[in-house]
Every structure is written in C-alpha cells, then in structure tokens.
Amino acid sequence: MKSILTVFLSLLLLQVSAGAQESPFFITYTHHMEEPGNLDLEVSTTNGITRSGQNAYIAPYVELEYGVTARWTSELYLEGQSTSGDSSVFTGWRWENRYKVLGREHWINPVLYLEYENLNEASRIQKEIEGGGPDLVSPNALLTPTHDHELEGKLILSSDYRDWNISENFTLAKNFSQSEGVEFGYAFGVSRPLATLASAHDCRLCRENFVLGAELYGGLGSTLDFGVHNTAHYFAPVISWALSDNSTLRLSPGFGLAHETNPVLLRFGYTYEFQGFAGRVAKLFGRRP
Amino acid sequence: MSKIGVGSVLAAFLAASSFAQNPHYQPDLEWRPPTQSQTRENPLAARPELAAGGRKLFVRNCAECHGRDGAGLEKKHSADLQLAVVQQESDGALFWKITNGNAKRGMPSFSKIPELQRWQIVLYVRTLKARAESGSGAKSQPPIAAFQSAAALTSCFLISTPIRIP
C-alpha cells in the first residue's frame, strides 16, 4: 500500500510538459480527441451511497486512452466492484473507439462511438446508463455468473461556444447475451474553465487550472419498453483540476433523480498523460517518430 | 578526394545543419484557412506581455512536436514555426490552424484550449520570429530548399540525398 501511495504521489508531483486540459465529464463525451501518440492512464472509482436495505459499493476502473490519429481515439477499460458485506469481484473489460467525423471545427461536431463490452451483471461503474440501469440489489454471487457481450454505439454531438463546451450523447446498446431488445440512453454536459487567460508563471491553484461543469445522464428504456419509466437518471456537478502539466484530478457528486438510482453517486478520477508515448516507443526501436 | 572536395562537402553539411530545422518538413499548401478567418485580428495584440502565458501554453501543448524553440525538430512533419512561410501568416490564420489542426499531418485540433489562450499562443509564436532574427538570421525558406542552395553553392555533387522542392 505504501509503495502504491509513493508511486501515486510521485506521479502527482512530476512536472513533465504536457497538455492536461482534460474534460471534466465522467459520462458525457465531447468532440475533443486524445492527441495522436499520447497515452492517458486513468484510475477512477464510482462509489454508490445506497438506500436503506442496499449495500454501499465501490466500483474502481482503469482506463487506457490512446490517440491513434488526430481523429481516432481508442480506449481499454478494466473494471471491478466491491460491495460492503458482500465481496470484491472483477467485472470485465470494455474496448471503445471514437472517430471524429469532420476534420475541422464546426458549430456542432459529430463523433461516432463504438464499444464492445465483455462484462458480468455485477458491473457498477456506470460509465453510461442505458435501459433501466444496473441491478443494485442482487448479491455478487448471483450477478457474476451472468456474462454480457454487448455492442454499444453513441452519437456524440459537441460544440464549443465562447469557452463553454456543450455536449450531447445519444446511446444505443445491444446485449447479445440476453433478450433485452436494444437499450437507449442519453447524457448531456456543459462545462467551462474558471479562467480563460493563462498566467505567465506556473501555478497549481490558479483559476485557469479548474474546469467546472454539470452532467445529466440516464436511461431511456429499450425497444421492449421505451421511455423514462423504471429508468435511472442522475444530475451531477463536475470539477476537474489540473494538478500538474500532465495530471488531472476530477470529482463529481451525482444525485439520483429517480427511484431506480442510488441517492448519491460519488465519482473520483485521476488521469496521468504520457505525452509522446508512441514516439518514445518508436525511438526504443530506433525509428523516428 | 581532394581537400577542396572534402571541404566543400563539409561546408555544405554545416551550412545545411546550421539552420537546425526539421529536414523532413514540407509545408502543406492545401491547409489554408478561409478568408474570414485569415482577417481576424488578435484581440490581445495590444497586450504583448501576455505572450509569457502563451509560452507556458506552447510548452504544454505544442513543444512535443514543434520543440520548445518552435524549430519543429521533434517529429517528421512538424512545422518549423520560425520559418518565414509560417511567420508571414496572419494572426487569424495561425489561430485558425491551432483551433482546427491538420489531421492529415497528425496535428490535432486544440479547440479544447480556451479561445483567449489560443490567441496567447499566437502572441508567443510571433516571438519566435524575433528570436530567429536576433539569432543566426531570419529563416526564409524550408530546410530542404536551404540545404539544396547550400549544396549548390559549394558544387557538392557527392551528396545524394533525394531533394524535392515544395
């Protein structure tokens, strides 16, 4: 534990040059892609503060985000879950790809998103809410044997207007392991940096290092039962803080808006960016990036 | 080979390398901003002191490819921002290029950086020209052309590097 803490603090204090103006959102995607050749390592948790009779849980996940090209970003997720009074389990992996359709900036910038998920029913990171949301009641022993192979698509629409980012995501997901029809979900997000001018000196607590925003996300049922009835919805303020030039801390308390939700979902995320990762690997093999 | 021949080869090499430029860089002539973007003026033009903040942003976001001095030596297609072909661009054109990027050349869009900060980067890019001029002289042409003219001056026929003028 001590060594993990040492590594974490070392990463926090490293001052390697990189651009770490990360989006503050946990759920909503914007049209801003990872820079080509850069690798982001992100460690996040979704913490569910539950209703009486339910067990609180922590669902950590690790995300590797790589900029394949200027318009194509690929991500791999590994996730787990630990429920108090129950057990800790590995809940599966996801592989997602985002492709920015238009090469230049427009009023509305569309991005296409495709993800394959190989999860079990105990997954609770809730990277998106689709259909009616996850099962928050059943014990892990009952949920983990059920595996889901799911294909998920998103249409991401995102605009930058006067330093505000306004993004809308529309999700559809097909679980090939269950007869659930096609499920739907949505996410909307708005964010803005606290300051729009950069100061001359390096500072960590300057307003320019903070981005504030809010997200609204939830499920819209499925082709078998479309609508907001029996679905989960959250409203979540978000804040991101650029701790150093290459690391960002994000925090979001989400508030459940329906009976099917947790009253509060606390999300934390720490991102460390390895800038020029591809170039460094290329140099290892004697190639020019 | 005679001493004069060896001297010519060395002179040509030193003349070319003294530019310290990315020898692979060729300007993308198709990467042109629309006219209305080219004519946009920098709202921070009257505040040159903000270039210092632009430098910080440049080091964070741009130096990985363009180098801290903007010479573009870090990657194959990275532009040398000290070149006249870059410095002759209007502020609006530079802002448009930072905002939109050039996916074909691997340059990402930096629209995620707040607008005024992008203008700060433009202010800083302008200081690279001044540095180049106060150093070994303003760079007026892409490195391959510079290399070619240096080689021609010294009648160096021994150098067989493929040369293509943009």
Short mmCIF file of N, CA and C in Angstrom, two decimals, chain A residues 71-170:
data_model
loop_
_atom_site.label_atom_id
_atom_site.label_comp_id
_atom_site.label_asym_id
_atom_site.label_seq_id
_atom_site.Cartn_x
_atom_site.Cartn_y
_atom_site.Cartn_z
N ARG A 71 -7.97 12.05 -35.36
CA ARG A 71 -9.43 11.92 -35.36
C ARG A 71 -9.93 10.61 -34.78
N TRP A 72 -9.03 9.76 -34.33
CA TRP A 72 -9.43 8.45 -33.83
C TRP A 72 -8.78 8.18 -32.48
N THR A 73 -9.61 7.96 -31.47
CA THR A 73 -9.13 7.65 -30.13
C THR A 73 -9.65 6.29 -29.71
N SER A 74 -8.80 5.49 -29.11
CA SER A 74 -9.18 4.15 -28.69
C SER A 74 -8.94 4.00 -27.19
N GLU A 75 -9.84 3.29 -26.50
CA GLU A 75 -9.72 3.15 -25.05
C GLU A 75 -10.00 1.72 -24.61
N LEU A 76 -9.26 1.30 -23.61
CA LEU A 76 -9.49 0.00 -22.99
C LEU A 76 -9.80 0.21 -21.50
N TYR A 77 -10.83 -0.45 -21.03
CA TYR A 77 -11.22 -0.35 -19.62
C TYR A 77 -11.12 -1.72 -18.96
N LEU A 78 -10.63 -1.71 -17.73
CA LEU A 78 -10.69 -2.91 -16.88
C LEU A 78 -11.42 -2.48 -15.62
N GLU A 79 -12.41 -3.24 -15.20
CA GLU A 79 -13.22 -2.75 -14.08
C GLU A 79 -13.53 -3.83 -13.05
N GLY A 80 -13.80 -3.38 -11.85
CA GLY A 80 -14.13 -4.28 -10.75
C GLY A 80 -15.19 -3.66 -9.86
N GLN A 81 -15.47 -4.33 -8.78
CA GLN A 81 -16.51 -3.83 -7.90
C GLN A 81 -16.37 -4.47 -6.52
N SER A 82 -16.60 -3.70 -5.49
CA SER A 82 -16.53 -4.23 -4.14
C SER A 82 -17.74 -3.72 -3.36
N THR A 83 -18.54 -4.66 -2.85
CA THR A 83 -19.77 -4.28 -2.14
C THR A 83 -19.60 -4.62 -0.67
N SER A 84 -19.95 -3.67 0.20
CA SER A 84 -19.79 -3.91 1.64
C SER A 84 -20.74 -5.03 2.07
N GLY A 85 -20.21 -5.91 2.91
CA GLY A 85 -21.00 -7.04 3.37
C GLY A 85 -21.20 -8.11 2.32
N ASP A 86 -20.53 -7.95 1.17
CA ASP A 86 -20.67 -8.96 0.10
C ASP A 86 -19.28 -9.41 -0.33
N SER A 87 -18.80 -8.99 -1.50
CA SER A 87 -17.49 -9.46 -1.98
C SER A 87 -16.91 -8.45 -2.95
N SER A 88 -15.64 -8.72 -3.36
CA SER A 88 -14.98 -7.91 -4.39
C SER A 88 -14.82 -8.79 -5.62
N VAL A 89 -15.19 -8.27 -6.76
CA VAL A 89 -15.15 -9.09 -7.98
C VAL A 89 -14.62 -8.27 -9.15
N PHE A 90 -13.99 -8.97 -10.10
CA PHE A 90 -13.61 -8.37 -11.38
C PHE A 90 -14.84 -8.46 -12.27
N THR A 91 -15.22 -7.33 -12.84
CA THR A 91 -16.49 -7.35 -13.57
C THR A 91 -16.34 -7.32 -15.09
N GLY A 92 -15.11 -7.18 -15.61
CA GLY A 92 -14.94 -7.34 -17.05
C GLY A 92 -14.16 -6.21 -17.70
N TRP A 93 -14.24 -6.13 -19.03
CA TRP A 93 -13.48 -5.13 -19.79
C TRP A 93 -14.31 -4.57 -20.93
N ARG A 94 -13.89 -3.43 -21.36
CA ARG A 94 -14.55 -2.75 -22.47
C ARG A 94 -13.47 -2.21 -23.41
N TRP A 95 -13.80 -2.15 -24.69
CA TRP A 95 -12.91 -1.55 -25.66
C TRP A 95 -13.72 -0.59 -26.50
N GLU A 96 -13.37 0.67 -26.43
CA GLU A 96 -14.16 1.66 -27.16
C GLU A 96 -13.31 2.44 -28.16
N ASN A 97 -13.98 2.90 -29.20
CA ASN A 97 -13.33 3.68 -30.24
C ASN A 97 -14.20 4.88 -30.58
N ARG A 98 -13.54 6.03 -30.72
CA ARG A 98 -14.26 7.23 -31.11
C ARG A 98 -13.63 7.79 -32.39
N TYR A 99 -14.48 8.20 -33.29
CA TYR A 99 -13.99 8.74 -34.56
C TYR A 99 -14.65 10.09 -34.83
N LYS A 100 -13.82 11.10 -34.97
CA LYS A 100 -14.34 12.44 -35.25
C LYS A 100 -14.63 12.53 -36.74
N VAL A 101 -15.89 12.77 -37.06
CA VAL A 101 -16.33 12.67 -38.46
C VAL A 101 -15.75 13.80 -39.31
N LEU A 102 -15.79 15.02 -38.80
CA LEU A 102 -15.35 16.16 -39.61
C LEU A 102 -13.95 16.60 -39.17
N GLY A 103 -13.15 16.93 -40.15
CA GLY A 103 -11.76 17.28 -39.86
C GLY A 103 -11.61 18.64 -39.19
N ARG A 104 -12.55 19.54 -39.48
CA ARG A 104 -12.44 20.90 -38.93
C ARG A 104 -13.51 21.15 -37.89
N GLU A 105 -13.32 22.27 -37.18
CA GLU A 105 -14.28 22.65 -36.14
C GLU A 105 -15.52 23.28 -36.76
N HIS A 106 -16.67 22.89 -36.26
CA HIS A 106 -17.94 23.45 -36.73
C HIS A 106 -18.78 23.82 -35.51
N TRP A 107 -19.95 24.40 -35.78
CA TRP A 107 -20.86 24.72 -34.67
C TRP A 107 -21.19 23.48 -33.87
N ILE A 108 -21.50 22.41 -34.61
CA ILE A 108 -21.76 21.12 -33.96
C ILE A 108 -20.78 20.12 -34.57
N ASN A 109 -20.05 19.44 -33.69
CA ASN A 109 -19.03 18.50 -34.16
C ASN A 109 -19.45 17.07 -33.82
N PRO A 110 -19.81 16.28 -34.82
CA PRO A 110 -20.23 14.91 -34.54
C PRO A 110 -19.05 13.95 -34.38
N VAL A 111 -19.21 13.04 -33.46
CA VAL A 111 -18.22 11.97 -33.26
C VAL A 111 -18.99 10.66 -33.18
N LEU A 112 -18.49 9.64 -33.87
CA LEU A 112 -19.11 8.31 -33.80
C LEU A 112 -18.35 7.46 -32.79
N TYR A 113 -19.10 6.68 -32.04
CA TYR A 113 -18.53 5.92 -30.92
C TYR A 113 -18.99 4.48 -31.04
N LEU A 114 -18.07 3.56 -30.91
CA LEU A 114 -18.43 2.14 -30.94
C LEU A 114 -17.66 1.43 -29.84
N GLU A 115 -18.39 0.64 -29.04
CA GLU A 115 -17.75 -0.03 -27.91
C GLU A 115 -18.20 -1.49 -27.83
N TYR A 116 -17.23 -2.34 -27.52
CA TYR A 116 -17.56 -3.74 -27.22
C TYR A 116 -17.37 -3.95 -25.72
N GLU A 117 -18.33 -4.55 -25.06
CA GLU A 117 -18.24 -4.79 -23.63
C GLU A 117 -18.31 -6.29 -23.35
N ASN A 118 -17.39 -6.76 -22.54
CA ASN A 118 -17.44 -8.15 -22.08
C ASN A 118 -17.49 -8.07 -20.55
N LEU A 119 -18.68 -7.98 -20.01
CA LEU A 119 -18.89 -7.71 -18.58
C LEU A 119 -19.76 -8.78 -17.97
N ASN A 120 -19.78 -8.77 -16.65
CA ASN A 120 -20.82 -9.56 -16.00
C ASN A 120 -21.82 -8.61 -15.33
N GLU A 121 -22.89 -9.16 -14.85
CA GLU A 121 -24.00 -8.34 -14.37
C GLU A 121 -23.67 -7.57 -13.09
N ALA A 122 -22.50 -7.87 -12.48
CA ALA A 122 -22.12 -7.17 -11.26
C ALA A 122 -21.47 -5.80 -11.55
N SER A 123 -21.28 -5.48 -12.83
CA SER A 123 -20.65 -4.21 -13.20
C SER A 123 -21.45 -3.02 -12.65
N ARG A 124 -20.74 -2.12 -11.97
CA ARG A 124 -21.44 -0.97 -11.41
C ARG A 124 -20.68 0.35 -11.63
N ILE A 125 -19.75 0.36 -12.57
CA ILE A 125 -19.03 1.63 -12.77
C ILE A 125 -19.95 2.67 -13.40
N GLN A 126 -20.96 2.20 -14.08
CA GLN A 126 -21.98 3.09 -14.67
C GLN A 126 -21.35 4.19 -15.52
N LYS A 127 -20.51 3.75 -16.48
CA LYS A 127 -19.91 4.69 -17.43
C LYS A 127 -20.98 5.28 -18.33
N GLU A 128 -22.05 4.61 -18.43
CA GLU A 128 -23.23 5.14 -19.10
C GLU A 128 -24.43 4.44 -18.49
N ILE A 129 -25.55 5.08 -18.56
CA ILE A 129 -26.78 4.42 -18.09
C ILE A 129 -27.59 4.14 -19.34
N GLU A 130 -27.93 2.90 -19.52
CA GLU A 130 -28.80 2.57 -20.65
C GLU A 130 -29.88 1.64 -20.15
N GLY A 131 -30.97 1.62 -20.84
CA GLY A 131 -32.09 0.80 -20.38
C GLY A 131 -32.57 1.28 -19.03
N GLY A 132 -32.65 0.37 -18.06
CA GLY A 132 -33.14 0.73 -16.73
C GLY A 132 -32.03 0.93 -15.72
N GLY A 133 -30.76 0.80 -16.14
CA GLY A 133 -29.64 0.95 -15.20
C GLY A 133 -29.26 -0.39 -14.60
N PRO A 134 -28.18 -0.43 -13.80
CA PRO A 134 -27.68 -1.71 -13.28
C PRO A 134 -28.53 -2.24 -12.12
N ASP A 135 -28.36 -3.53 -11.85
CA ASP A 135 -29.02 -4.17 -10.71
C ASP A 135 -28.24 -3.79 -9.45
N LEU A 136 -28.84 -3.02 -8.55
CA LEU A 136 -28.15 -2.54 -7.36
C LEU A 136 -28.53 -3.34 -6.12
N VAL A 137 -29.32 -4.39 -6.29
CA VAL A 137 -29.87 -5.10 -5.14
C VAL A 137 -29.29 -6.51 -4.99
N SER A 138 -29.20 -7.24 -6.10
CA SER A 138 -28.80 -8.66 -6.02
C SER A 138 -27.36 -8.82 -5.56
N PRO A 139 -27.04 -9.90 -4.85
CA PRO A 139 -25.66 -10.14 -4.39
C PRO A 139 -24.74 -10.52 -5.56
N ASN A 140 -23.44 -10.27 -5.36
CA ASN A 140 -22.46 -10.53 -6.42
C ASN A 140 -22.46 -11.99 -6.87
N ALA A 141 -22.66 -12.89 -5.93
CA ALA A 141 -22.64 -14.32 -6.27
C ALA A 141 -23.71 -14.66 -7.31
N LEU A 142 -24.77 -13.91 -7.27
CA LEU A 142 -25.87 -14.15 -8.22
C LEU A 142 -25.62 -13.44 -9.55
N LEU A 143 -24.87 -12.34 -9.48
CA LEU A 143 -24.71 -11.49 -10.68
C LEU A 143 -23.51 -11.90 -11.54
N THR A 144 -22.41 -12.31 -10.89
CA THR A 144 -21.18 -12.55 -11.67
C THR A 144 -21.25 -13.70 -12.67
N PRO A 145 -22.02 -14.76 -12.43
CA PRO A 145 -22.04 -15.84 -13.44
C PRO A 145 -22.71 -15.43 -14.76
N THR A 146 -23.45 -14.34 -14.75
CA THR A 146 -24.15 -13.94 -15.98
C THR A 146 -23.28 -12.97 -16.78
N HIS A 147 -22.79 -13.45 -17.91
CA HIS A 147 -21.90 -12.62 -18.74
C HIS A 147 -22.68 -11.94 -19.85
N ASP A 148 -22.29 -10.71 -20.08
CA ASP A 148 -22.92 -9.93 -21.14
C ASP A 148 -21.91 -9.59 -22.22
N HIS A 149 -22.25 -9.86 -23.44
CA HIS A 149 -21.46 -9.41 -24.58
C HIS A 149 -22.29 -8.35 -25.27
N GLU A 150 -21.81 -7.13 -25.16
CA GLU A 150 -22.66 -6.03 -25.59
C GLU A 150 -21.93 -5.15 -26.59
N LEU A 151 -22.67 -4.69 -27.56
CA LEU A 151 -22.15 -3.72 -28.52
C LEU A 151 -22.90 -2.41 -28.30
N GLU A 152 -22.14 -1.36 -28.18
CA GLU A 152 -22.78 -0.08 -27.85
C GLU A 152 -22.33 0.99 -28.84
N GLY A 153 -23.28 1.75 -29.30
CA GLY A 153 -22.97 2.85 -30.22
C GLY A 153 -23.44 4.16 -29.62
N LYS A 154 -22.74 5.24 -29.97
CA LYS A 154 -23.15 6.56 -29.49
C LYS A 154 -23.01 7.55 -30.62
N LEU A 155 -23.90 8.48 -30.62
CA LEU A 155 -23.71 9.67 -31.46
C LEU A 155 -23.37 10.80 -30.50
N ILE A 156 -22.18 11.34 -30.65
CA ILE A 156 -21.71 12.42 -29.79
C ILE A 156 -21.78 13.72 -30.59
N LEU A 157 -22.51 14.68 -30.06
CA LEU A 157 -22.56 16.00 -30.68
C LEU A 157 -21.98 16.98 -29.67
N SER A 158 -21.07 17.80 -30.14
CA SER A 158 -20.36 18.65 -29.19
C SER A 158 -20.05 20.00 -29.82
N SER A 159 -20.21 21.04 -29.02
CA SER A 159 -19.97 22.41 -29.53
C SER A 159 -19.14 23.18 -28.53
N ASP A 160 -18.24 24.01 -29.05
CA ASP A 160 -17.52 24.96 -28.21
C ASP A 160 -18.07 26.34 -28.54
N TYR A 161 -18.59 27.02 -27.53
CA TYR A 161 -19.14 28.35 -27.76
C TYR A 161 -18.65 29.27 -26.64
N ARG A 162 -17.86 30.26 -27.02
CA ARG A 162 -17.34 31.24 -26.05
C ARG A 162 -16.77 30.55 -24.79
N ASP A 163 -15.93 29.60 -24.99
CA ASP A 163 -15.25 28.86 -23.91
C ASP A 163 -16.14 27.91 -23.14
N TRP A 164 -17.41 27.84 -23.54
CA TRP A 164 -18.28 26.82 -22.98
C TRP A 164 -18.22 25.61 -23.89
N ASN A 165 -18.22 24.43 -23.29
CA ASN A 165 -18.43 23.22 -24.09
C ASN A 165 -19.81 22.66 -23.77
N ILE A 166 -20.56 22.41 -24.83
CA ILE A 166 -21.90 21.86 -24.68
C ILE A 166 -21.95 20.56 -25.48
N SER A 167 -22.21 19.46 -24.79
CA SER A 167 -22.15 18.16 -25.47
C SER A 167 -23.41 17.35 -25.20
N GLU A 168 -23.82 16.61 -26.23
CA GLU A 168 -24.99 15.74 -26.11
C GLU A 168 -24.59 14.36 -26.64
N ASN A 169 -24.89 13.34 -25.89
CA ASN A 169 -24.60 11.95 -26.31
C ASN A 169 -25.90 11.15 -26.36
N PHE A 170 -26.07 10.42 -27.44
CA PHE A 170 -27.24 9.55 -27.57
C PHE A 170 -26.73 8.11 -27.74
#
